[in-house]
Amino acid sequence: MESSTEIVWTKIQPHLKWKVLAKQKRFLMWALYSSIGSMMLGFDFGVAGTCTAFPAFQRQFGEVYPSQASGYLISARVQSGWSGASSAGSIVGEISVSYLLDTIGRKHTIAVGSLFTAIGIGMQIASTEWKLFLAGRFINAIGFGQIFLESPVWIGENCRPELRGFFLCIMNGSIVLGQFLLSCIAKGTSGIEGKWGYEILIVLQFSFVLVLIVIYPWYPESPYFLIKKGRMEQARKSLNKIHGSDDQDLIEAELARITDVVQFSDAIQEAAATKGSLLAQCFQGANLKRTLIAALPAAGQQLIGAAFVLGYVTYFLSLIGVEEYFTVSVVLYVVMLLSNLTAFIAIEKAGRRALLVPGIIALTLILLVMGICGCFTTSPALWIIIVCIFLWAIAYQLTIGAVGFAIGAEVSSPPLRSKVQGIVGVTQGVVGWVVGFVSPYMINPDAGALGGKVGFVFAGLGVPLCILFYFLMPETKGLSFEEIDYLFANKTSCRHFQKTIKAHRAEVGDVLNIPGAEAKLGGERGFKTDVVEVENKSE
């Protein structure tokens, strides 16, 4: 069979992914809107750490500390409290979001999250002492935690299978963009005397809320959610909003494809109905392994240093003696942004496992070198530490930073996706809270003052991650959700996903008999994977 060069919407054609992308401009716009929560998270993630580098902020919330240039220092205790409050709020938001997503829907979850975020920002602006600022960070984090997790659910449910990895990379890209905007604005306001130098950073968070609320009335509800609720005509209207009404072949094919996935999910869910609630099922049988795989990259991101580098890098640079620390942080985020853009292509070219496993090894080695250099106080050692931070940023954004969100959204069973995403969010929040809470104690002058030696801590955490990633990270590039279900149900080794599915396609085609569920891919509607094209043209 010769590979087709024309798009047939009723087939999954990975070799035509870039042609498909060219016809998905409207979907891209809605995916970008849904990822504003990720941008909010990225911006807010660094607000406290960046503000801490401002002398006016130190005077407002700090204690007298003569050795500091400003004469004041915000204690490790207060910084840890802020980090802990933000992580705790994010956890609350991420626990509640699975309920919101399944009851009021994906669209209205954004409205609820925006309300919490606006209240939290207002509290931070009004604060004149650290306790109210802490409360504001807690409330704010509840809101962006809810909005943040809506994005992978909405995108994962509705994007074309050929582009699932590409679109899920938008999440991390938005986080990095939020951090980049924060660093640029901080550089621009660093010369402003008084409280407005740092307060502008907090006030500008209202701009995210404004964009969310203004566009919210037109945001299409997830067709998957509508079909799940039996509202077929509303799902059709939503698809026309998402893709436009010019190509009705696309609308009909997507309606059929998503309906098949819903029916497939319902069959699995009904088969497992006697095993307890959906949340309990996330930790039963093959789903336990899938939940672990989904949550592992989220935990790995924090354990390999994301909560430290992304949250405290500006403040850390100032502590180790970098004079132009605001400028260096801007350059760092430019590098991260460019690296993340490269990941959009790499995830579809190289795949998920091929990026994650070498990536976590590279990050561990970079942190080890950074720790070694931290044992010296010479100028060359300082430069190597800075180079290590930049190399870490490149490796992180090309691998676990971008791919971690994609793998988390792909490996969960469709009926459990919203619950698993909640678990992923909570995992990220809890581990991020621990790392964020400890970080000020490791680097602050009134505590550990580790400097570059902090690299040893994260390199040590990276070693078990390297082992876990090698054995547990599957390659899901080019696989449908049904094929992923089949591989997990048959207890296929995560290292052999691609080899196993290629052999299965060659032997029996696209029919998948999944243990425990009377469901097959390519059912009555005839939505099929182009076998030859997936095998030979998945580049």
Coordinates of C-alpha atoms in Angstrom, one line a residue:
M1 CA 0.0 0.0 0.0
E2 CA 1.4 3.4 -0.9
S3 CA 1.3 6.1 1.7
S4 CA -1.4 8.8 1.0
T5 CA -0.3 12.4 0.6
E6 CA -3.8 13.7 1.0
I7 CA -5.5 14.2 4.4
V8 CA -8.3 11.8 5.1
W9 CA -9.9 12.9 8.4
T10 CA -11.2 9.4 9.2
K11 CA -7.7 8.1 9.4
I12 CA -4.8 8.8 11.7
Q13 CA -1.9 9.8 9.4
P14 CA 1.2 10.7 11.5
H15 CA 3.4 11.3 8.4
L16 CA 1.0 14.2 7.5
K17 CA 1.1 15.8 10.9
W18 CA 2.4 19.1 9.6
K19 CA -0.2 19.3 6.9
V20 CA -2.8 18.6 9.5
L21 CA -1.3 21.3 11.7
A22 CA -1.7 23.8 8.9
K23 CA -5.5 23.2 8.9
Q24 CA -5.7 23.4 12.7
K25 CA -5.1 27.1 13.2
R26 CA -8.4 27.7 15.0
F27 CA -7.8 24.7 17.3
L28 CA -4.3 26.2 18.0
M29 CA -5.8 29.5 19.1
W30 CA -8.2 27.8 21.5
A31 CA -5.4 25.6 22.8
L32 CA -3.3 28.8 23.5
Y33 CA -6.2 30.3 25.3
S34 CA -6.7 27.2 27.5
S35 CA -2.9 27.3 28.3
I36 CA -3.1 30.8 29.9
G37 CA -3.4 29.0 33.2
S38 CA 0.1 27.5 32.5
M39 CA 1.4 31.1 31.8
M40 CA -0.1 32.3 35.1
L41 CA 1.6 29.4 36.9
G42 CA 4.9 30.2 35.3
F43 CA 4.6 33.9 36.1
D44 CA 3.4 33.4 39.7
F45 CA 5.9 30.6 40.3
G46 CA 8.7 33.1 40.2
V47 CA 7.0 36.2 41.6
A48 CA 8.0 35.7 45.3
G49 CA 11.6 34.7 44.5
T50 CA 12.0 37.6 42.0
C51 CA 10.5 40.2 44.3
T52 CA 12.8 39.0 47.0
A53 CA 15.7 40.3 45.0
F54 CA 14.3 43.9 45.1
P55 CA 15.8 46.1 47.9
A56 CA 12.4 47.8 48.5
F57 CA 10.7 44.4 48.9
Q58 CA 13.4 43.3 51.4
R59 CA 12.8 46.5 53.4
Q60 CA 9.0 46.0 53.4
F61 CA 8.9 42.3 54.4
G62 CA 12.4 41.7 55.8
E63 CA 14.5 42.0 58.9
V64 CA 17.6 44.2 59.6
Y65 CA 20.6 42.3 58.2
P66 CA 23.6 44.6 57.9
S67 CA 25.7 42.4 55.6
Q68 CA 23.1 42.7 52.8
A69 CA 23.4 45.5 50.3
S70 CA 19.9 46.8 51.2
G71 CA 20.5 46.4 55.0
Y72 CA 17.6 43.9 55.2
L73 CA 17.0 40.2 54.6
I74 CA 13.8 38.2 54.2
S75 CA 14.4 35.2 56.4
A76 CA 14.4 31.7 55.1
R77 CA 11.4 31.0 57.4
V78 CA 9.2 33.7 55.7
Q79 CA 10.3 32.7 52.2
S80 CA 9.5 29.0 52.9
G81 CA 6.1 30.1 54.3
W82 CA 5.3 31.9 51.0
S83 CA 6.5 28.9 48.9
G84 CA 4.5 26.5 51.1
A85 CA 1.3 28.6 50.9
S86 CA 1.5 28.8 47.1
S87 CA 2.1 25.0 46.8
A88 CA -0.7 24.3 49.3
G89 CA -3.1 26.5 47.4
S90 CA -2.1 24.8 44.1
I91 CA -2.7 21.4 45.7
V92 CA -6.2 22.5 46.9
G93 CA -7.0 23.8 43.4
E94 CA -5.7 20.6 41.7
I95 CA -7.7 18.3 44.1
S96 CA -10.9 20.3 43.5
V97 CA -10.4 20.6 39.7
S98 CA -11.2 16.9 39.0
Y99 CA -14.6 17.4 40.5
L100 CA -15.2 20.7 38.7
L101 CA -14.2 19.3 35.4
D102 CA -16.6 16.4 35.7
T103 CA -19.5 18.4 37.0
I104 CA -19.6 21.9 35.6
G105 CA -17.3 21.1 32.6
R106 CA -14.0 22.3 31.3
K107 CA -15.2 25.8 30.2
H108 CA -16.8 26.9 33.5
T109 CA -13.8 25.7 35.5
I110 CA -11.9 28.6 34.0
A111 CA -14.4 31.0 35.4
V112 CA -14.2 29.6 38.9
G113 CA -10.4 29.6 38.8
S114 CA -10.3 33.2 37.6
L115 CA -12.4 34.3 40.6
F116 CA -10.0 32.8 43.1
T117 CA -7.0 34.2 41.3
A118 CA -8.3 37.7 41.2
I119 CA -9.1 37.6 45.0
G120 CA -5.6 36.3 45.7
I121 CA -3.8 38.9 43.6
G122 CA -5.8 41.7 45.4
M123 CA -4.8 40.4 48.8
Q124 CA -1.1 40.4 47.8
I125 CA -1.3 44.0 46.5
A126 CA -3.0 45.1 49.8
S127 CA -0.4 43.4 52.0
T128 CA 2.0 45.4 54.1
E129 CA 3.3 42.5 56.1
W130 CA 4.3 38.9 55.2
K131 CA 1.2 37.1 56.7
L132 CA -1.4 38.8 54.4
F133 CA 1.0 38.3 51.4
L134 CA 1.1 34.6 52.4
A135 CA -2.7 34.3 52.5
G136 CA -2.9 36.0 49.1
R137 CA -0.5 33.6 47.6
F138 CA -2.5 30.7 48.9
I139 CA -5.8 31.9 47.4
N140 CA -4.2 32.9 44.1
A141 CA -2.7 29.4 43.8
I142 CA -6.1 27.7 44.2
G143 CA -7.3 29.6 41.1
F144 CA -4.4 29.1 38.8
G145 CA -4.1 25.4 40.0
Q146 CA -7.6 24.9 38.7
I147 CA -7.1 26.7 35.4
F148 CA -3.7 25.1 34.8
L149 CA -5.1 21.5 34.8
E150 CA -8.0 22.3 32.6
S151 CA -5.6 22.7 29.7
P152 CA -4.1 19.2 29.3
V153 CA -7.6 17.7 29.8
W154 CA -9.2 19.9 27.1
I155 CA -6.3 19.5 24.7
G156 CA -5.8 15.8 25.2
E157 CA -9.5 15.1 24.7
N158 CA -10.0 17.1 21.5
C159 CA -6.8 17.4 19.5
R160 CA -6.0 15.3 16.5
P161 CA -4.0 12.2 17.5
E162 CA -1.3 13.1 15.0
L163 CA -0.5 16.3 16.9
R164 CA -1.2 15.3 20.5
G165 CA 2.4 15.6 21.6
F166 CA 2.8 19.0 19.8
F167 CA -0.2 20.6 21.4
L168 CA 0.5 19.2 24.9
C169 CA 3.9 20.9 24.6
I170 CA 2.1 24.2 24.6
M171 CA 1.6 23.8 28.4
N172 CA 5.3 24.0 29.2
G173 CA 5.8 26.6 26.5
S174 CA 3.3 28.8 28.2
I175 CA 4.9 28.3 31.6
V176 CA 8.3 29.3 30.2
L177 CA 6.7 32.3 28.4
G178 CA 5.2 33.4 31.8
Q179 CA 8.6 33.2 33.4
F180 CA 10.2 35.0 30.5
L181 CA 7.7 37.9 30.8
L182 CA 8.3 38.0 34.5
S183 CA 12.1 38.3 34.1
C184 CA 11.7 41.0 31.4
I185 CA 9.3 43.1 33.5
A186 CA 11.5 42.7 36.6
K187 CA 14.5 43.9 34.6
G188 CA 12.5 46.9 33.4
T189 CA 11.2 47.8 36.9
S190 CA 14.4 47.1 38.8
G191 CA 15.4 50.7 38.4
I192 CA 12.2 52.0 40.0
E193 CA 12.7 53.2 43.6
G194 CA 10.1 52.3 46.2
K195 CA 7.4 49.6 46.3
W196 CA 6.2 50.0 42.7
G197 CA 9.4 48.4 41.5
Y198 CA 8.1 45.0 42.7
E199 CA 4.4 45.7 43.0
I200 CA 4.0 46.2 39.2
L201 CA 4.9 42.5 39.0
I202 CA 2.0 41.5 41.2
V203 CA -0.5 44.0 39.6
L204 CA 0.2 42.7 36.1
Q205 CA -1.1 39.3 37.1
F206 CA -4.6 40.8 36.7
S207 CA -3.9 40.9 32.9
F208 CA -4.1 37.1 32.7
V209 CA -7.4 37.2 34.5
L210 CA -8.7 39.9 32.2
V211 CA -7.9 37.9 29.1
L212 CA -9.5 34.8 30.5
I213 CA -12.7 36.6 31.5
V214 CA -13.1 38.6 28.2
I215 CA -12.7 35.5 25.9
Y216 CA -14.5 33.1 28.3
P217 CA -18.0 33.5 26.9
W218 CA -16.8 32.3 23.4
Y219 CA -14.6 29.5 24.6
P220 CA -16.1 26.2 23.3
E221 CA -16.9 23.5 25.9
S222 CA -15.0 20.2 25.3
P223 CA -16.9 18.1 22.8
Y224 CA -15.7 15.0 24.7
F225 CA -17.4 16.3 27.8
L226 CA -20.6 17.1 25.9
I227 CA -20.8 13.7 24.2
K228 CA -20.1 12.1 27.6
K229 CA -23.2 13.9 28.9
G230 CA -25.3 12.9 25.9
R231 CA -25.4 16.4 24.4
M232 CA -24.5 15.4 20.8
E233 CA -25.8 18.5 19.0
Q234 CA -24.0 20.8 21.4
A235 CA -20.9 18.8 20.8
R236 CA -21.3 19.3 17.0
K237 CA -21.7 23.1 17.6
S238 CA -18.7 23.1 19.8
L239 CA -16.6 21.3 17.1
N240 CA -17.7 24.0 14.6
K241 CA -16.5 26.6 17.0
I242 CA -13.2 24.8 17.5
H243 CA -12.4 24.0 13.8
G244 CA -14.6 26.4 11.9
S245 CA -17.6 25.3 9.7
D246 CA -15.8 25.3 6.3
D247 CA -14.8 21.6 6.4
Q248 CA -17.7 19.5 7.5
D249 CA -15.8 16.3 6.7
L250 CA -13.4 17.2 9.5
I251 CA -16.4 18.0 11.8
E252 CA -18.1 14.6 11.1
A253 CA -14.8 12.7 11.4
E254 CA -14.0 14.4 14.7
L255 CA -17.5 13.8 16.1
A256 CA -17.1 10.1 15.1
R257 CA -13.6 9.8 16.5
I258 CA -14.4 11.4 19.9
T259 CA -17.7 9.5 20.1
D260 CA -15.7 6.2 19.6
V261 CA -13.3 7.2 22.4
V262 CA -16.2 8.1 24.7
Q263 CA -17.9 4.7 24.0
F264 CA -14.6 2.9 24.4
S265 CA -14.0 4.7 27.7
D266 CA -17.6 3.9 28.8
A267 CA -17.1 0.2 28.0
I268 CA -13.9 0.1 30.1
Q269 CA -15.6 2.1 32.9
E270 CA -18.6 -0.2 33.0
A271 CA -16.4 -3.3 33.0
A272 CA -14.6 -1.8 36.1
A273 CA -17.7 -0.4 37.8
T274 CA -17.6 -3.0 40.5
K275 CA -14.1 -2.0 41.5
G276 CA -15.0 1.2 43.2
S277 CA -15.0 4.9 42.5
L278 CA -13.0 6.4 39.5
L279 CA -10.4 7.8 41.9
A280 CA -10.0 4.4 43.5
Q281 CA -9.6 2.8 40.1
C282 CA -6.6 5.1 39.4
F283 CA -4.7 2.9 41.9
Q284 CA -6.0 -0.5 40.9
G285 CA -4.6 -3.1 38.4
A286 CA -2.9 -1.7 35.3
N287 CA -4.2 1.8 36.2
L288 CA -1.8 1.9 39.1
K289 CA 1.2 1.7 36.8
R290 CA -0.3 4.2 34.5
T291 CA -1.0 6.7 37.3
L292 CA 2.6 6.2 38.5
I293 CA 4.0 6.9 35.0
A294 CA 1.8 10.0 34.6
A295 CA 2.8 11.4 38.0
L296 CA 6.6 10.5 37.8
P297 CA 7.6 13.2 35.3
A298 CA 5.7 15.8 37.4
A299 CA 7.6 14.8 40.5
G300 CA 10.8 14.5 38.5
Q301 CA 10.5 18.1 37.3
Q302 CA 10.6 19.3 40.9
L303 CA 13.2 16.9 42.2
I304 CA 15.6 17.6 39.4
G305 CA 15.6 21.3 40.4
A306 CA 12.7 23.1 38.6
A307 CA 11.2 24.5 41.8
F308 CA 14.6 25.8 42.7
V309 CA 15.9 27.1 39.4
L310 CA 12.6 28.5 38.1
G311 CA 11.5 29.9 41.5
Y312 CA 14.7 31.3 43.0
V313 CA 17.2 31.8 40.1
T314 CA 17.2 35.6 40.2
Y315 CA 17.6 35.7 44.0
F316 CA 20.2 32.8 43.8
L317 CA 22.3 34.7 41.2
S318 CA 22.3 37.8 43.5
L319 CA 23.5 35.6 46.4
I320 CA 26.4 34.0 44.6
G321 CA 27.8 37.3 43.5
V322 CA 26.4 37.9 40.0
E323 CA 26.2 41.7 39.7
E324 CA 23.7 42.0 36.7
Y325 CA 21.5 39.3 38.1
F326 CA 18.3 40.7 36.5
T327 CA 19.9 40.8 33.1
V328 CA 21.3 37.3 33.4
S329 CA 17.9 35.9 34.4
V330 CA 16.3 37.6 31.3
V331 CA 19.0 35.9 29.0
L332 CA 18.4 32.6 30.8
Y333 CA 14.6 32.7 30.1
V334 CA 15.3 33.6 26.4
V335 CA 17.4 30.5 26.2
M336 CA 14.7 28.5 27.9
L337 CA 12.0 29.8 25.6
L338 CA 14.0 29.0 22.5
S339 CA 14.8 25.5 23.8
N340 CA 11.1 24.9 24.5
L341 CA 10.2 25.9 21.0
T342 CA 12.6 23.3 19.7
A343 CA 10.9 20.7 21.9
F344 CA 7.6 21.2 19.9
I345 CA 9.4 19.5 16.9
A346 CA 11.6 17.2 18.9
I347 CA 8.7 15.5 20.7
E348 CA 7.1 14.4 17.4
K349 CA 10.4 13.6 15.7
A350 CA 12.3 11.8 18.5
G351 CA 9.4 10.8 20.7
R352 CA 8.8 10.8 24.4
R353 CA 11.0 8.1 25.9
A354 CA 13.9 9.1 23.6
L355 CA 13.9 12.6 25.1
L356 CA 13.0 11.7 28.8
V357 CA 15.6 9.1 29.6
P358 CA 18.7 10.8 28.1
G359 CA 17.4 14.1 29.4
I360 CA 17.2 13.1 33.1
I361 CA 20.7 11.6 32.9
A362 CA 22.1 14.8 31.4
L363 CA 20.4 17.0 34.0
T364 CA 21.8 14.8 36.8
L365 CA 25.4 15.1 35.4
I366 CA 25.1 18.9 35.0
L367 CA 23.9 19.3 38.6
L368 CA 26.8 17.2 39.8
V369 CA 29.3 19.5 38.0
M370 CA 27.6 22.5 39.4
G371 CA 27.9 21.0 43.0
I372 CA 31.6 20.4 42.5
C373 CA 32.2 23.9 41.3
G374 CA 30.3 25.2 44.3
C375 CA 33.1 23.9 46.5
F376 CA 35.4 26.6 45.1
T377 CA 35.2 30.4 45.4
T378 CA 37.2 31.4 42.4
S379 CA 35.9 33.4 39.5
P380 CA 36.2 30.5 37.0
A381 CA 34.2 28.3 39.3
L382 CA 31.5 31.0 39.4
W383 CA 31.4 31.1 35.6
I384 CA 31.1 27.4 35.4
I385 CA 28.1 27.5 37.8
I386 CA 26.4 30.0 35.6
V387 CA 27.1 27.9 32.5
C388 CA 25.7 24.8 34.3
I389 CA 22.5 26.8 35.1
F390 CA 22.2 27.6 31.4
L391 CA 22.9 24.0 30.3
W392 CA 20.4 22.8 32.8
A393 CA 17.8 25.1 31.4
I394 CA 18.4 23.9 27.8
A395 CA 18.3 20.2 28.8
Y396 CA 15.3 20.7 31.0
Q397 CA 13.2 22.5 28.4
L398 CA 14.1 20.1 25.6
T399 CA 13.2 17.0 27.7
I400 CA 11.3 16.6 31.0
G401 CA 10.0 20.2 31.0
A402 CA 8.1 19.9 27.8
V403 CA 7.6 16.1 27.5
G404 CA 6.6 15.5 31.1
F405 CA 3.2 17.1 30.6
A406 CA 2.6 15.2 27.3
I407 CA 3.3 11.8 28.7
G408 CA 1.2 12.5 31.8
A409 CA -1.9 13.3 29.6
E410 CA -1.3 10.4 27.2
V411 CA -0.8 7.4 29.5
S412 CA -4.0 7.7 31.6
S413 CA -7.1 5.8 30.6
P414 CA -9.6 8.1 29.0
P415 CA -12.4 7.6 31.6
L416 CA -9.9 8.4 34.3
R417 CA -8.1 11.2 32.6
S418 CA -9.5 14.1 34.7
K419 CA -8.8 12.2 37.9
V420 CA -5.3 11.2 36.9
Q421 CA -4.6 14.8 35.9
G422 CA -5.7 15.9 39.4
I423 CA -3.3 13.3 40.9
V424 CA -0.5 14.6 38.6
G425 CA -1.2 18.2 39.7
V426 CA -1.3 17.2 43.4
T427 CA 2.0 15.2 43.0
Q428 CA 3.6 18.2 41.4
G429 CA 2.3 20.5 44.0
V430 CA 3.4 18.3 47.0
V431 CA 6.9 17.7 45.7
G432 CA 7.2 21.3 44.6
W433 CA 6.1 22.4 48.1
V434 CA 8.8 20.3 49.7
V435 CA 11.5 21.5 47.3
G436 CA 10.3 25.1 47.5
F437 CA 10.1 25.0 51.2
V438 CA 13.6 23.7 51.7
S439 CA 15.3 25.8 49.0
P440 CA 15.4 29.1 51.0
Y441 CA 17.0 27.2 53.9
M442 CA 19.6 25.8 51.5
I443 CA 20.7 29.1 49.9
N444 CA 19.8 31.9 52.3
P445 CA 22.7 33.6 54.1
D446 CA 20.9 33.2 57.5
A447 CA 20.6 29.4 56.9
G448 CA 22.5 26.9 54.8
A449 CA 24.3 29.3 52.4
L450 CA 25.2 26.4 50.1
G451 CA 25.7 28.4 47.0
G452 CA 26.6 26.2 44.0
K453 CA 26.9 23.2 46.3
V454 CA 23.1 23.0 46.1
G455 CA 23.8 21.1 42.9
F456 CA 24.8 18.0 45.0
V457 CA 21.3 17.9 46.5
F458 CA 19.5 17.7 43.2
A459 CA 22.1 15.5 41.5
G460 CA 21.5 13.0 44.4
L461 CA 17.8 13.1 43.8
G462 CA 18.4 12.6 40.1
V463 CA 20.1 9.2 40.4
P464 CA 16.9 7.3 41.4
L465 CA 15.0 9.2 38.8
C466 CA 17.4 8.0 36.1
I467 CA 16.6 4.4 37.1
L468 CA 12.9 4.9 37.3
F469 CA 12.7 6.7 34.0
Y470 CA 14.7 3.9 32.2
F471 CA 12.3 1.2 33.3
L472 CA 8.9 3.1 33.4
M473 CA 8.8 5.7 30.6
P474 CA 7.0 4.3 27.5
E475 CA 7.2 5.5 23.9
T476 CA 3.7 6.7 23.0
K477 CA 4.6 8.6 19.8
G478 CA 2.1 7.7 17.1
L479 CA -0.1 5.6 19.4
S480 CA -3.9 6.0 19.7
F481 CA -5.4 6.0 23.2
E482 CA -7.0 2.6 22.4
E483 CA -3.5 1.2 21.5
I484 CA -2.1 2.6 24.8
D485 CA -5.0 0.9 26.6
Y486 CA -4.2 -2.4 24.8
L487 CA -0.5 -2.3 25.7
F488 CA -1.1 -1.6 29.4
A489 CA -3.9 -4.2 29.7
N490 CA -1.6 -6.8 28.2
K491 CA 1.2 -5.8 30.6
T492 CA 3.7 -4.9 27.9
S493 CA 7.0 -3.7 29.1
C494 CA 7.3 0.1 28.8
R495 CA 10.6 -0.3 26.9
H496 CA 8.9 -2.3 24.2
F497 CA 5.7 -0.3 23.4
Q498 CA 6.7 0.5 19.8
K499 CA 8.0 -2.9 18.9
T500 CA 4.9 -4.6 20.3
I501 CA 2.3 -2.4 18.6
K502 CA 4.1 -2.7 15.2
A503 CA 4.1 -6.4 15.5
H504 CA 0.4 -6.4 16.4
R505 CA -0.5 -4.1 13.5
A506 CA 1.4 -6.3 11.1
E507 CA -0.3 -9.5 12.4
V508 CA -4.0 -8.5 12.9
G509 CA -4.3 -4.9 11.8
D510 CA -6.2 -2.3 13.9
V511 CA -8.5 -4.6 15.9
L512 CA -7.6 -4.5 19.6
N513 CA -9.1 -7.0 22.1
I514 CA -8.6 -5.4 25.5
P515 CA -8.9 -7.7 28.5
G516 CA -11.7 -6.7 30.7
A517 CA -13.6 -4.7 28.1
E518 CA -15.7 -5.6 25.1
A519 CA -14.3 -2.8 23.0
K520 CA -12.5 -2.7 19.7
L521 CA -10.7 0.0 17.8
G522 CA -12.2 0.6 14.4
G523 CA -15.8 -0.2 15.3
E524 CA -19.0 0.6 13.5
R525 CA -17.9 4.1 12.5
G526 CA -14.8 2.8 10.8
F527 CA -12.3 5.3 12.3
K528 CA -9.0 3.6 11.7
T529 CA -5.2 4.0 11.9
D530 CA -3.4 3.9 8.6
V531 CA -1.2 0.9 9.5
V532 CA 1.4 1.2 6.8
E533 CA 1.8 4.9 7.3
V534 CA 2.1 4.7 11.1
E535 CA 4.7 2.0 10.8
N536 CA 6.8 3.5 8.0
K537 CA 6.1 7.2 8.1
S538 CA 5.8 8.1 11.7
E539 CA 8.8 10.5 11.5

